[in-house]
């Protein structure tokens, strides 16, 4: 029973988060994975990348990955609540979790009455500001806030204000910049400081490392020295801050413990154990060089530079692969080319497992010849995942496997199958703005973690697919307009413009392949009599039926409506038998139609055909005249028999 015992169905934890490119989120997730997988749980991470500075429709399309699974299928849900900076996205997640039957643990801040694990941002920021006041004797301290309304951001802001108050330093709103936890917040702070009439600050305290690093770098380009001219600090103790020159003074959150503790509480609750509703972890101040406390030596700087060089080489390699991928997709413009381009890239990064899952209408909507520009552009039509999705590209154990179709509510069917060991499944959206194409799933892979290149890849995939879709629409519209130009509006057969075009193709094939051309001239009998007796509506119906039979009876000849009651059928042939067989099929269909009683008037056709050896000087008009003459003789003979 060894193998059978090992192959057990894992339990599943769903994780909803944004910003896996940040070290804070990546390290918190690592804590979740380590504990959850050790307890036999798969970790299914539904991750998106949004910022307050991005377009609304892009944010909607990104966060839509949270709507993919039926979260009640999971044993429990973990939510990175403090990363929900975009208010609309926060509302989406809050609505999702408020109707769940399974336990929910929020990380970073509370949502509703759910369990939560947080860090004490207030106390740590207060102590950091006091460090500048007491240890560095500073009182001109500028503060760069995080996203307004975010629990961590507000706690850090309050810590700053209370530290000033306790040391009798007047609070000045002019020394506060409303940031956003992103590069844009740091840039805004520098612009406000440099344009302010206030005396230049002695220190700039930022609500996170990203804004602090941006402030430090921008001020350096403006000629200011950090920390000699101005001290700078952040919050989060990121890898970028550690290896920055100067290294960043910051606050180290117990981010790994944050994830591990949240996962511990969730599994305890799943197992029926009692747990406290709120857990608060303490943070720790890390004194770097940017406040003036610690100065690095040359050896350390050299080591950092070598490390950065090594990372730069790896990044350049990845970027080159991404550029080639985009080039291949744009040049391909069809499904097979697109699919092969994705496969080539996936082979180059060689993940443990990879799945490209798409809506069941994906191929038709993006690459299909019937996709048209009048398709819906409303978000409610573009955004949802279809009930069933297809895994069109599957990569496991170094090779590509056959995909499957499954219900989208499962996210990935493999999650709910028996497995030897638990895994981490990272789900990321494939979309352009609010148009959903599908999603990618990386299993136990490092490419997606703490990587801005991965975000570029994701956005690039959505953009290139949208370019392909638009080019498909353009080709389809052009083809449709062309069809209108060369088609007869009543019957759908080709008109004289179409006839000229197809004769050129037929002539070319005759000259290159030693084929002959057959040209049949057809006249619809008694059309005037039908119009007089039954009306023009019935006459038009008979004309349309004749064209329908002529076109349905062949796959290789072109059918042309030459005049009111005249048709031409022409094409390449090897033997005359091909023409004879065609007319046998036509006559059989005409007899069947008349016997059916569907029409008030009888359908009757007279035709004459001739086989031509086509040369460079062959005239279409002369060929038509010869076939017309043969038809006319048959028509006279038919009248004489009556």
Coordinates of C-alpha atoms in Angstrom, one line a residue:
X1 CA 0.0 0.0 0.0
X2 CA 3.1 2.3 -0.1
X3 CA 2.3 4.2 -3.3
X4 CA -1.4 4.2 -2.6
X5 CA -0.9 5.7 0.9
X6 CA 1.4 8.4 -0.5
X7 CA -1.0 9.4 -3.2
X8 CA -3.5 11.3 -1.1
X9 CA -5.7 14.2 -2.1
X10 CA -4.2 17.3 -0.6
X11 CA -6.2 20.0 1.1
X12 CA -6.2 23.4 -0.5
X13 CA -5.6 26.9 0.8
X14 CA -6.4 29.9 -1.5
X15 CA -4.4 33.0 -1.2
X16 CA -5.6 36.4 -2.6
X17 CA -2.8 38.9 -3.1
X18 CA -1.4 41.7 -5.2
X19 CA 2.2 42.8 -5.7
X20 CA 4.2 39.6 -5.6
X21 CA 7.0 41.6 -7.3
X22 CA 7.7 43.2 -3.9
X23 CA 10.1 41.4 -1.5
X24 CA 7.6 42.0 1.4
X25 CA 4.8 40.0 -0.2
X26 CA 7.2 37.4 -1.6
X27 CA 8.7 36.7 1.9
X28 CA 5.2 36.7 3.5
X29 CA 4.1 34.1 1.0
X30 CA 7.2 32.0 1.7
X31 CA 6.1 31.8 5.3
X32 CA 2.6 30.6 4.2
X33 CA 4.1 28.0 1.9
X34 CA 6.6 26.6 4.3
X35 CA 4.0 25.9 7.0
X36 CA 1.0 25.1 4.7
X37 CA 2.9 22.6 2.6
X38 CA 4.5 21.0 5.7
X39 CA 0.9 20.4 6.9
X40 CA -0.1 18.7 3.6
X41 CA -1.9 21.7 1.9
X42 CA -1.6 22.9 -1.6
X43 CA -1.2 26.7 -1.8
X44 CA -3.2 28.2 -4.6
X45 CA -2.1 31.9 -5.0
X46 CA -4.4 34.2 -7.1
X47 CA -2.1 37.1 -7.7
X48 CA -2.5 40.4 -9.5
X49 CA -0.4 43.5 -10.0
X50 CA -2.1 46.8 -9.6
X51 CA -1.2 50.3 -8.4
X52 CA -3.1 53.5 -7.6
X53 CA -1.4 55.1 -10.6
X54 CA -2.6 52.6 -13.2
X55 CA -5.6 52.8 -15.5
X56 CA -8.9 51.7 -14.0
X57 CA -9.7 49.1 -16.7
X58 CA -6.2 47.6 -16.3
X59 CA -6.8 47.2 -12.5
X60 CA -10.2 45.7 -13.1
X61 CA -8.7 43.2 -15.5
X62 CA -5.9 42.3 -13.1
X63 CA -8.1 41.8 -10.0
X64 CA -10.5 39.7 -12.0
X65 CA -8.3 36.7 -11.3
X66 CA -9.8 36.7 -7.8
X67 CA -13.2 36.0 -9.4
X68 CA -11.9 32.9 -11.1
X69 CA -12.2 30.2 -8.4
X70 CA -15.1 29.1 -6.3
X71 CA -13.4 29.9 -3.0
X72 CA -15.8 27.7 -1.1
X73 CA -14.1 24.7 -2.8
X74 CA -11.0 25.5 -0.7
X75 CA -10.5 24.6 3.0
X76 CA -9.6 28.1 3.8
X77 CA -8.6 31.5 2.4
X78 CA -5.7 33.9 3.2
X79 CA -6.1 37.5 2.1
X80 CA -3.2 40.0 1.8
X81 CA -5.5 42.7 3.0
X82 CA -2.9 45.5 3.4
X83 CA -2.0 45.3 -0.3
X84 CA -5.4 46.2 -1.5
X85 CA -4.5 49.8 -2.3
X86 CA -7.0 50.3 -5.1
X87 CA -10.4 50.9 -3.5
X88 CA -12.4 49.1 -6.2
X89 CA -10.2 46.0 -5.9
X90 CA -10.7 46.1 -2.1
X91 CA -14.5 46.2 -2.6
X92 CA -14.3 43.2 -5.0
X93 CA -12.3 41.1 -2.5
X94 CA -14.5 42.1 0.5
X95 CA -17.6 41.0 -1.4
X96 CA -15.9 37.7 -2.3
X97 CA -15.0 36.8 1.2
X98 CA -18.1 38.0 3.0
X99 CA -20.1 35.2 1.5
X100 CA -17.6 32.4 2.2
X101 CA -18.4 29.4 4.4
X102 CA -14.7 28.5 4.9
X103 CA -12.5 30.3 7.4
X104 CA -10.6 33.5 6.3
X105 CA -7.5 35.0 7.7
X106 CA -6.5 38.6 6.7
X107 CA -2.8 39.6 6.6
X108 CA -1.8 43.2 7.4
X109 CA -5.1 44.5 8.5
X110 CA -8.7 43.4 9.4
X111 CA -11.6 43.0 7.0
X112 CA -14.9 42.5 8.7
X113 CA -15.0 40.0 11.5
X114 CA -12.4 37.7 10.0
X115 CA -9.2 36.5 11.7
X116 CA -6.2 38.8 11.2
X117 CA -2.5 38.9 11.7
X118 CA -0.8 42.3 11.6
X119 CA 2.5 44.0 12.5
X120 CA 2.7 47.0 14.9
X121 CA 3.5 49.7 12.3
X122 CA 2.5 52.5 14.7
X123 CA 5.1 51.7 17.4
X124 CA 8.0 51.0 15.0
X125 CA 7.5 54.2 13.0
X126 CA 7.2 56.2 16.1
X127 CA 10.5 54.8 17.4
X128 CA 12.1 55.5 14.0
X129 CA 11.1 59.1 13.9
X130 CA 12.3 59.5 17.5
X131 CA 15.7 58.1 16.4
X132 CA 16.1 61.1 14.1
X133 CA 14.9 63.5 16.8
X134 CA 17.0 62.1 19.7
X135 CA 20.0 60.5 18.1
X136 CA 20.5 63.0 15.2
X137 CA 19.0 66.1 16.8
X138 CA 16.7 66.8 13.9
X139 CA 13.4 68.7 13.9
X140 CA 12.8 69.4 10.2
X141 CA 11.4 65.9 9.3
X142 CA 9.4 65.5 6.1
X143 CA 7.0 62.5 5.9
X144 CA 5.9 60.6 2.8
X145 CA 2.6 58.8 3.4
X146 CA 1.4 55.5 2.0
X147 CA -1.9 55.0 0.3
X148 CA -4.6 57.0 2.1
X149 CA -7.0 54.8 4.0
X150 CA -4.6 51.8 4.0
X151 CA -4.3 50.5 7.6
X152 CA -0.5 50.2 7.6
X153 CA -0.1 53.6 6.0
X154 CA -2.4 55.3 8.5
X155 CA -0.6 53.7 11.5
X156 CA 2.8 54.8 10.2
X157 CA 1.5 58.3 9.7
X158 CA 0.1 58.4 13.2
X159 CA 3.4 57.2 14.6
X160 CA 5.2 60.1 12.8
X161 CA 2.8 62.7 14.2
X162 CA 2.8 61.3 17.7
X163 CA 6.6 61.3 17.8
X164 CA 6.7 65.0 16.9
X165 CA 4.1 65.8 19.5
X166 CA 5.8 63.9 22.3
X167 CA 9.0 65.9 21.6
X168 CA 7.2 69.2 21.2
X169 CA 8.0 69.6 17.5
X170 CA 5.1 71.5 15.8
X171 CA 3.3 69.4 13.1
X172 CA 3.4 71.2 9.7
X173 CA 1.1 69.7 7.0
X174 CA 3.5 71.3 4.4
X175 CA 6.1 68.8 5.5
X176 CA 3.8 65.9 4.5
X177 CA 3.5 64.4 1.0
X178 CA 0.6 62.1 0.2
X179 CA 2.4 59.2 -1.4
X180 CA 1.2 55.8 -2.7
X181 CA 3.8 53.1 -1.7
X182 CA 5.1 53.3 -5.3
X183 CA 7.8 55.1 -7.2
X184 CA 5.4 57.8 -8.1
X185 CA 5.0 58.7 -4.4
X186 CA 8.7 59.2 -4.0
X187 CA 8.9 61.3 -7.1
X188 CA 6.0 63.5 -5.9
X189 CA 7.8 64.0 -2.6
X190 CA 11.0 65.2 -4.2
X191 CA 9.1 67.6 -6.5
X192 CA 7.2 69.1 -3.5
X193 CA 10.3 69.4 -1.3
X194 CA 12.3 71.1 -4.0
X195 CA 9.5 73.5 -4.9
X196 CA 8.7 74.4 -1.2
X197 CA 9.4 77.7 0.4
X198 CA 10.2 75.9 3.7
X199 CA 13.7 75.3 4.8
X200 CA 15.1 72.1 3.3
X201 CA 14.4 69.1 5.6
X202 CA 17.0 67.4 7.6
X203 CA 15.4 64.0 7.2
X204 CA 12.8 62.5 4.8
X205 CA 10.9 59.6 6.4
X206 CA 9.0 57.4 4.0
X207 CA 6.2 55.0 4.7
X208 CA 8.0 52.2 2.7
X209 CA 11.3 51.4 1.1
X210 CA 10.2 51.8 -2.5
X211 CA 9.4 55.5 -2.0
X212 CA 12.5 56.0 0.2
X213 CA 14.8 54.6 -2.5
X214 CA 13.2 56.7 -5.1
X215 CA 13.7 59.8 -3.0
X216 CA 17.3 59.0 -2.3
X217 CA 18.1 58.3 -6.0
X218 CA 16.3 61.4 -7.3
X219 CA 17.9 63.7 -4.7
X220 CA 21.3 62.3 -5.6
X221 CA 20.8 63.1 -9.3
X222 CA 19.9 66.7 -8.2
X223 CA 23.3 67.0 -6.4
X224 CA 22.2 66.3 -2.8
X225 CA 24.2 63.8 -0.7
X226 CA 22.5 61.2 1.4
X227 CA 23.0 61.3 4.4
X228 CA 25.3 64.3 4.5
X229 CA 22.8 66.8 3.2
X230 CA 19.6 65.0 4.1
X231 CA 18.8 61.7 5.8
X232 CA 16.3 59.2 4.3
X233 CA 14.5 56.3 5.8
X234 CA 12.0 53.7 4.6
X235 CA 10.0 50.8 6.0
X236 CA 9.9 47.0 5.1
X237 CA 13.7 46.2 5.0
X238 CA 13.7 45.1 1.4
X239 CA 16.6 43.5 -0.4
X240 CA 16.9 46.6 -2.6
X241 CA 17.3 48.8 0.5
X242 CA 20.0 46.5 2.0
X243 CA 22.1 46.7 -1.2
X244 CA 21.4 50.3 -2.1
X245 CA 24.2 52.8 -1.8
X246 CA 23.8 54.1 0.8
X247 CA 22.1 51.2 2.5
X248 CA 18.7 52.2 3.8
X249 CA 17.7 52.9 7.3
X250 CA 14.3 51.2 7.6
X251 CA 12.0 49.0 9.7
X252 CA 12.1 45.2 9.5
X253 CA 8.7 43.7 9.7
X254 CA 8.5 40.1 10.6
X255 CA 7.1 39.4 7.2
X256 CA 8.0 35.7 7.1
X257 CA 6.5 35.2 10.5
X258 CA 3.4 37.2 9.3
X259 CA 2.7 34.6 6.6
X260 CA 3.6 31.6 8.7
X261 CA 1.4 32.8 11.6
X262 CA -1.5 33.5 9.4
X263 CA -1.3 30.1 7.8
X264 CA -0.9 28.5 11.3
X265 CA -4.1 30.2 12.5
X266 CA -6.0 29.2 9.4
X267 CA -5.1 25.5 9.6
X268 CA -5.8 25.5 13.3
X269 CA -9.3 26.9 12.7
X270 CA -9.8 24.3 9.9
X271 CA -8.9 21.6 12.4
X272 CA -11.5 22.9 14.8
X273 CA -9.1 24.6 17.3
X274 CA -9.9 27.9 19.0
X275 CA -7.7 30.8 18.0
X276 CA -7.6 34.5 18.9
X277 CA -9.2 36.8 16.3
X278 CA -6.3 39.3 16.2
X279 CA -2.6 38.7 16.4
X280 CA -0.1 41.6 16.5
X281 CA 3.6 41.1 15.7
X282 CA 6.3 43.6 16.7
X283 CA 8.6 45.2 14.1
X284 CA 12.3 46.1 14.5
X285 CA 14.3 49.2 13.4
X286 CA 17.3 48.5 11.1
X287 CA 19.9 51.3 11.1
X288 CA 21.6 51.6 7.7
X289 CA 23.8 54.3 6.2
X290 CA 21.1 56.6 4.9
X291 CA 20.5 58.2 8.3
X292 CA 24.2 58.6 9.0
X293 CA 24.6 55.8 11.6
X294 CA 26.5 53.1 9.8
X295 CA 29.1 53.6 7.0
X296 CA 29.9 50.8 4.7
X297 CA 33.4 49.7 3.8
X298 CA 34.8 49.4 0.3
X299 CA 34.8 45.6 0.3
X300 CA 31.1 45.5 1.0
X301 CA 30.4 48.0 -1.8
X302 CA 32.5 45.9 -4.2
X303 CA 30.6 42.8 -3.2
X304 CA 27.3 44.6 -3.8
X305 CA 28.4 45.9 -7.2
X306 CA 29.4 42.4 -8.2
X307 CA 26.1 41.0 -7.1
X308 CA 24.2 43.8 -9.0
X309 CA 26.3 43.0 -12.1
X310 CA 25.4 39.4 -11.9
X311 CA 21.7 40.2 -11.5
X312 CA 22.0 42.7 -14.4
X313 CA 23.4 40.0 -16.7
X314 CA 20.5 37.6 -15.8
X315 CA 18.0 40.3 -16.3
X316 CA 19.4 41.3 -19.7
X317 CA 19.1 37.6 -20.7
X318 CA 15.5 37.5 -19.6
X319 CA 14.7 40.8 -21.3
X320 CA 16.2 39.6 -24.6
X321 CA 14.0 36.5 -24.4
X322 CA 10.9 38.6 -23.8
X323 CA 11.8 40.9 -26.8
X324 CA 12.2 37.8 -29.0
X325 CA 8.9 36.4 -27.8
X326 CA 7.1 39.6 -28.6
X327 CA 8.7 39.8 -32.0
X328 CA 7.7 36.2 -32.8
X329 CA 4.1 36.7 -31.7
X330 CA 3.7 39.9 -33.7
X331 CA 5.2 38.3 -36.8
X332 CA 3.1 35.1 -36.5
X333 CA -0.5 36.6 -36.2
X334 CA -2.1 33.1 -36.1
X335 CA -2.8 30.6 -33.3
X336 CA -0.2 28.1 -34.2
X337 CA 2.6 30.8 -34.4
X338 CA 1.4 32.3 -31.1
X339 CA 1.3 28.9 -29.3
X340 CA 4.8 28.0 -30.6
X341 CA 6.2 31.3 -29.4
X342 CA 4.9 30.8 -25.9
X343 CA 6.2 27.2 -25.9
X344 CA 9.7 28.4 -26.9
X345 CA 9.8 30.9 -24.1
X346 CA 8.5 28.5 -21.5
X347 CA 11.2 26.0 -22.6
X348 CA 13.8 28.7 -22.1
X349 CA 12.8 29.4 -18.5
X350 CA 12.0 25.7 -17.8
X351 CA 9.5 26.0 -14.9
X352 CA 8.5 22.9 -12.8
X353 CA 5.0 23.1 -14.3
X354 CA 3.2 25.6 -16.4
X355 CA -0.4 25.9 -17.7
X356 CA -1.9 28.4 -20.1
X357 CA -5.6 28.3 -19.6
X358 CA -8.0 30.3 -21.8
X359 CA -11.7 31.0 -22.1
X360 CA -13.5 28.6 -24.4
X361 CA -14.1 31.3 -26.9
X362 CA -10.4 32.4 -27.0
X363 CA -9.2 31.0 -30.3
X364 CA -12.3 32.2 -32.2
X365 CA -12.3 35.7 -30.6
X366 CA -8.5 36.3 -31.1
X367 CA -7.6 34.3 -34.2
X368 CA -10.9 33.4 -35.8
X369 CA -12.0 34.4 -39.3
X370 CA -15.5 35.2 -38.0
X371 CA -14.3 37.6 -35.2
X372 CA -15.8 41.0 -36.1
X373 CA -15.4 44.5 -34.9
X374 CA -19.0 44.8 -33.8
X375 CA -18.4 42.4 -30.9
X376 CA -19.3 43.8 -27.5
X377 CA -17.0 46.3 -25.8
X378 CA -18.9 46.4 -22.5
X379 CA -16.9 45.4 -19.4
X380 CA -19.6 43.0 -18.2
X381 CA -19.3 41.1 -21.5
X382 CA -15.5 41.2 -21.7
X383 CA -14.4 40.6 -18.1
X384 CA -15.9 37.2 -16.9
X385 CA -14.1 33.9 -17.3
X386 CA -16.2 31.4 -19.2
X387 CA -17.8 28.5 -17.3
X388 CA -15.4 26.1 -19.0
X389 CA -11.7 26.9 -19.8
X390 CA -9.1 25.0 -21.8
X391 CA -5.5 24.4 -20.8
X392 CA -4.1 24.9 -24.3
X393 CA -0.4 24.8 -23.2
X394 CA 0.7 22.4 -20.5
X395 CA 4.4 22.0 -19.6
X396 CA 5.5 19.3 -17.0
X397 CA 8.7 17.5 -16.4
X398 CA 10.5 19.3 -19.2
X399 CA 8.0 18.5 -22.0
X400 CA 4.6 19.6 -23.3
X401 CA 1.5 17.6 -22.6
X402 CA -2.0 17.4 -24.0
X403 CA -4.3 20.0 -22.4
X404 CA -7.9 19.5 -21.1
X405 CA -11.1 21.3 -20.7
X406 CA -12.5 21.8 -17.2
X407 CA -14.8 24.1 -15.2
X408 CA -13.2 27.4 -14.5
X409 CA -14.4 27.5 -10.9
X410 CA -11.7 24.9 -10.0
X411 CA -8.9 27.2 -11.3
X412 CA -7.0 24.1 -12.3
X413 CA -8.3 20.6 -12.2
X414 CA -4.9 19.3 -10.9
X415 CA -5.5 21.1 -7.6
X416 CA -8.2 18.7 -6.7
X417 CA -6.5 15.5 -7.8
X418 CA -4.5 13.1 -5.7
X419 CA -0.8 14.0 -5.4
X420 CA 2.3 12.8 -3.6
X421 CA 3.4 16.1 -2.3
X422 CA 1.7 19.5 -1.9
X423 CA 2.5 22.3 -4.4
X424 CA 2.2 26.0 -4.8
X425 CA 0.1 27.1 -7.8
X426 CA 0.5 30.7 -8.8
X427 CA -2.4 32.0 -10.9
X428 CA -1.9 35.2 -12.9
X429 CA -4.3 36.9 -15.3
X430 CA -4.0 37.0 -19.1
X431 CA -5.9 40.1 -20.2
X432 CA -5.8 43.5 -21.9
X433 CA -7.4 46.2 -19.8
X434 CA -10.9 44.7 -19.0
X435 CA -10.8 42.1 -21.8
X436 CA -10.1 38.7 -20.2
X437 CA -8.3 36.1 -22.4
X438 CA -7.5 33.5 -19.6
X439 CA -4.7 33.0 -17.1
X440 CA -1.3 31.4 -16.5
X441 CA -0.5 29.0 -13.8
X442 CA 3.1 28.5 -12.6
X443 CA 3.7 25.6 -10.2
X444 CA 6.6 25.8 -7.6
X445 CA 8.5 28.3 -9.8
X446 CA 10.7 31.2 -8.9
X447 CA 10.2 33.2 -12.1
X448 CA 7.1 34.9 -10.9
X449 CA 8.4 35.9 -7.4
X450 CA 9.9 39.3 -6.6
X451 CA 10.4 40.0 -10.3
X452 CA 9.6 43.2 -12.2
X453 CA 10.5 41.2 -15.4
X454 CA 7.6 38.9 -14.7
X455 CA 5.2 41.8 -14.6
X456 CA 6.6 43.1 -17.9
X457 CA 6.1 39.6 -19.3
X458 CA 2.5 39.4 -18.1
X459 CA 1.5 42.9 -19.5
X460 CA 3.4 42.2 -22.7
X461 CA 1.4 38.9 -23.2
X462 CA -1.8 40.8 -22.8
X463 CA -0.8 43.6 -25.1
X464 CA 0.6 41.4 -27.9
X465 CA -2.6 39.2 -27.8
X466 CA -4.7 42.4 -28.1
X467 CA -2.5 43.5 -31.1
X468 CA -3.1 40.1 -32.7
X469 CA -6.8 40.3 -32.0
X470 CA -7.0 43.8 -33.6
X471 CA -5.1 42.7 -36.6
X472 CA -7.4 39.7 -36.9
X473 CA -10.4 42.1 -36.8
X474 CA -8.7 44.3 -39.4
X475 CA -8.1 41.4 -41.8
X476 CA -11.7 40.2 -41.3
X477 CA -13.2 43.6 -41.9
X478 CA -11.0 44.0 -45.0
X479 CA -12.0 40.6 -46.2
X480 CA -15.7 41.4 -45.5
X481 CA -15.4 44.7 -47.5
X482 CA -13.7 42.9 -50.3
X483 CA -16.4 40.3 -50.3
X484 CA -19.0 43.1 -50.6
X485 CA -17.1 44.4 -53.6
X486 CA -16.8 41.1 -55.5
X487 CA -20.1 39.4 -54.4
X488 CA -23.6 39.7 -55.8
X489 CA -25.8 41.1 -53.0
X490 CA -28.9 38.9 -53.9
X491 CA -27.3 35.5 -54.3
X492 CA -23.9 35.6 -52.6
X493 CA -22.3 34.4 -55.9
X494 CA -19.4 36.4 -57.3
X495 CA -20.2 39.4 -59.5
X496 CA -18.2 40.5 -62.6
X497 CA -15.5 42.1 -60.5
X498 CA -15.0 38.8 -58.8
X499 CA -15.1 37.0 -62.1
X500 CA -12.2 39.0 -63.4
X501 CA -10.1 38.3 -60.3
X502 CA -10.8 34.5 -60.4
X503 CA -10.1 34.3 -64.1
X504 CA -6.6 35.7 -63.4
X505 CA -6.0 33.0 -60.8
X506 CA -7.4 30.3 -63.1
X507 CA -5.2 31.4 -65.9
X508 CA -2.1 31.4 -63.8
X509 CA -2.7 27.9 -62.6
X510 CA -3.3 26.7 -66.2
X511 CA 0.0 28.2 -67.3
X512 CA 2.0 26.9 -64.3
X513 CA 0.4 23.4 -63.8
X514 CA -0.7 22.5 -67.3
X515 CA -4.4 22.4 -66.3
X516 CA -7.3 23.3 -68.5
X517 CA -10.2 25.7 -67.8
X518 CA -13.9 24.8 -68.0
X519 CA -16.3 27.7 -68.4
X520 CA -20.1 27.0 -68.2
X521 CA -22.7 29.6 -69.2
X522 CA -26.1 29.1 -67.6
X523 CA -29.4 30.7 -68.3
X524 CA -32.4 30.6 -66.0
X525 CA -35.4 29.5 -68.1
X526 CA -38.7 31.4 -68.1
X527 CA -37.7 34.2 -65.6
X528 CA -39.9 36.8 -67.3
X529 CA -42.9 34.4 -67.2
X530 CA -42.2 33.7 -63.5
X531 CA -42.1 37.5 -62.7
X532 CA -45.3 38.1 -64.7
X533 CA -47.2 35.2 -63.1
X534 CA -45.9 35.2 -59.5
X535 CA -44.2 38.6 -59.1
X536 CA -40.6 39.7 -58.8
X537 CA -40.3 38.4 -55.2
X538 CA -40.8 34.9 -56.5
X539 CA -38.4 35.6 -59.4
X540 CA -35.7 36.7 -57.0
X541 CA -36.3 33.6 -54.9
X542 CA -35.8 31.4 -58.0
X543 CA -32.6 33.2 -58.9
X544 CA -31.3 32.8 -55.4
X545 CA -32.2 29.1 -55.4
X546 CA -30.4 28.6 -58.7
X547 CA -27.2 30.2 -57.3
X548 CA -27.5 28.2 -54.1
X549 CA -27.6 24.9 -56.0
X550 CA -24.7 26.0 -58.4
X551 CA -22.5 26.9 -55.4
X552 CA -23.4 24.0 -53.2
X553 CA -22.6 21.5 -55.9
X554 CA -18.9 22.4 -56.1
X555 CA -15.9 23.0 -53.9
X556 CA -13.5 24.0 -56.7
X557 CA -15.4 26.1 -59.2
X558 CA -16.3 29.8 -58.9
X559 CA -19.9 30.7 -59.5
X560 CA -20.6 34.1 -61.0
X561 CA -23.9 35.9 -61.5
X562 CA -23.3 37.4 -64.9
X563 CA -26.6 39.1 -65.5
X564 CA -30.2 39.2 -64.3
X565 CA -30.9 35.5 -65.2
X566 CA -27.4 34.4 -66.3
X567 CA -24.6 32.6 -64.4
X568 CA -21.1 31.5 -65.2
X569 CA -19.3 28.6 -63.5
X570 CA -15.6 28.4 -64.2
X571 CA -12.5 26.7 -62.8
X572 CA -9.4 24.5 -63.4
X573 CA -9.8 20.9 -64.4
X574 CA -7.7 17.9 -65.4
X575 CA -10.4 15.9 -67.2
X576 CA -13.8 16.6 -68.7
X577 CA -15.4 14.1 -66.3
X578 CA -15.1 16.7 -63.5
X579 CA -17.4 19.0 -65.4
X580 CA -19.8 16.2 -66.3
X581 CA -20.0 15.0 -62.7
X582 CA -20.6 18.6 -61.5
X583 CA -23.6 19.0 -63.9
X584 CA -25.0 15.7 -62.8
X585 CA -25.0 16.9 -59.2
X586 CA -26.6 20.2 -60.2
X587 CA -29.4 18.5 -62.2
X588 CA -30.1 16.2 -59.4
X589 CA -30.5 19.1 -56.9
X590 CA -32.7 21.0 -59.3
X591 CA -35.0 17.9 -59.6
X592 CA -35.1 17.5 -55.9
X593 CA -36.0 21.1 -55.4
X594 CA -38.9 21.0 -57.8
X595 CA -40.1 17.7 -56.3
X596 CA -40.1 19.3 -52.8
X597 CA -42.8 21.8 -53.7
X598 CA -41.0 24.5 -51.8
X599 CA -41.3 27.0 -54.7
X600 CA -44.4 28.2 -56.5
X601 CA -42.5 28.4 -59.8
X602 CA -40.5 25.6 -61.4
X603 CA -36.7 26.0 -61.5
X604 CA -35.1 25.2 -64.9
X605 CA -31.6 25.8 -66.1
X606 CA -30.0 25.7 -69.6
X607 CA -26.3 25.5 -69.7
X608 CA -23.5 25.2 -72.2
X609 CA -19.8 24.6 -71.4
X610 CA -16.5 24.4 -73.1
X611 CA -13.1 23.3 -72.1
X612 CA -10.3 25.7 -73.0
X613 CA -6.5 25.2 -73.2
X614 CA -5.5 28.5 -71.7
X615 CA -2.5 30.5 -73.1
X616 CA -1.0 33.9 -72.3
X617 CA -3.3 35.6 -74.8
X618 CA -6.5 33.8 -73.9
X619 CA -9.4 36.3 -73.6
X620 CA -12.1 35.8 -71.0
X621 CA -14.6 37.6 -73.1
X622 CA -14.0 35.2 -76.0
X623 CA -14.3 32.2 -73.8
X624 CA -17.6 33.5 -72.4
X625 CA -19.0 34.1 -75.9
X626 CA -18.1 30.6 -77.0
X627 CA -19.8 29.0 -74.0
X628 CA -22.8 31.4 -74.4
X629 CA -23.2 30.2 -78.1
X630 CA -23.2 26.6 -77.0
X631 CA -25.8 27.4 -74.3
X632 CA -27.9 29.3 -76.8
X633 CA -28.0 26.3 -79.2
X634 CA -29.2 24.1 -76.3
X635 CA -31.8 26.6 -75.4
X636 CA -33.2 26.7 -79.0
X637 CA -33.2 22.9 -79.0
X638 CA -35.1 22.8 -75.7
X639 CA -37.8 25.2 -77.1
X640 CA -38.2 23.2 -80.3
X641 CA -38.9 20.1 -78.2
X642 CA -41.8 21.7 -76.4

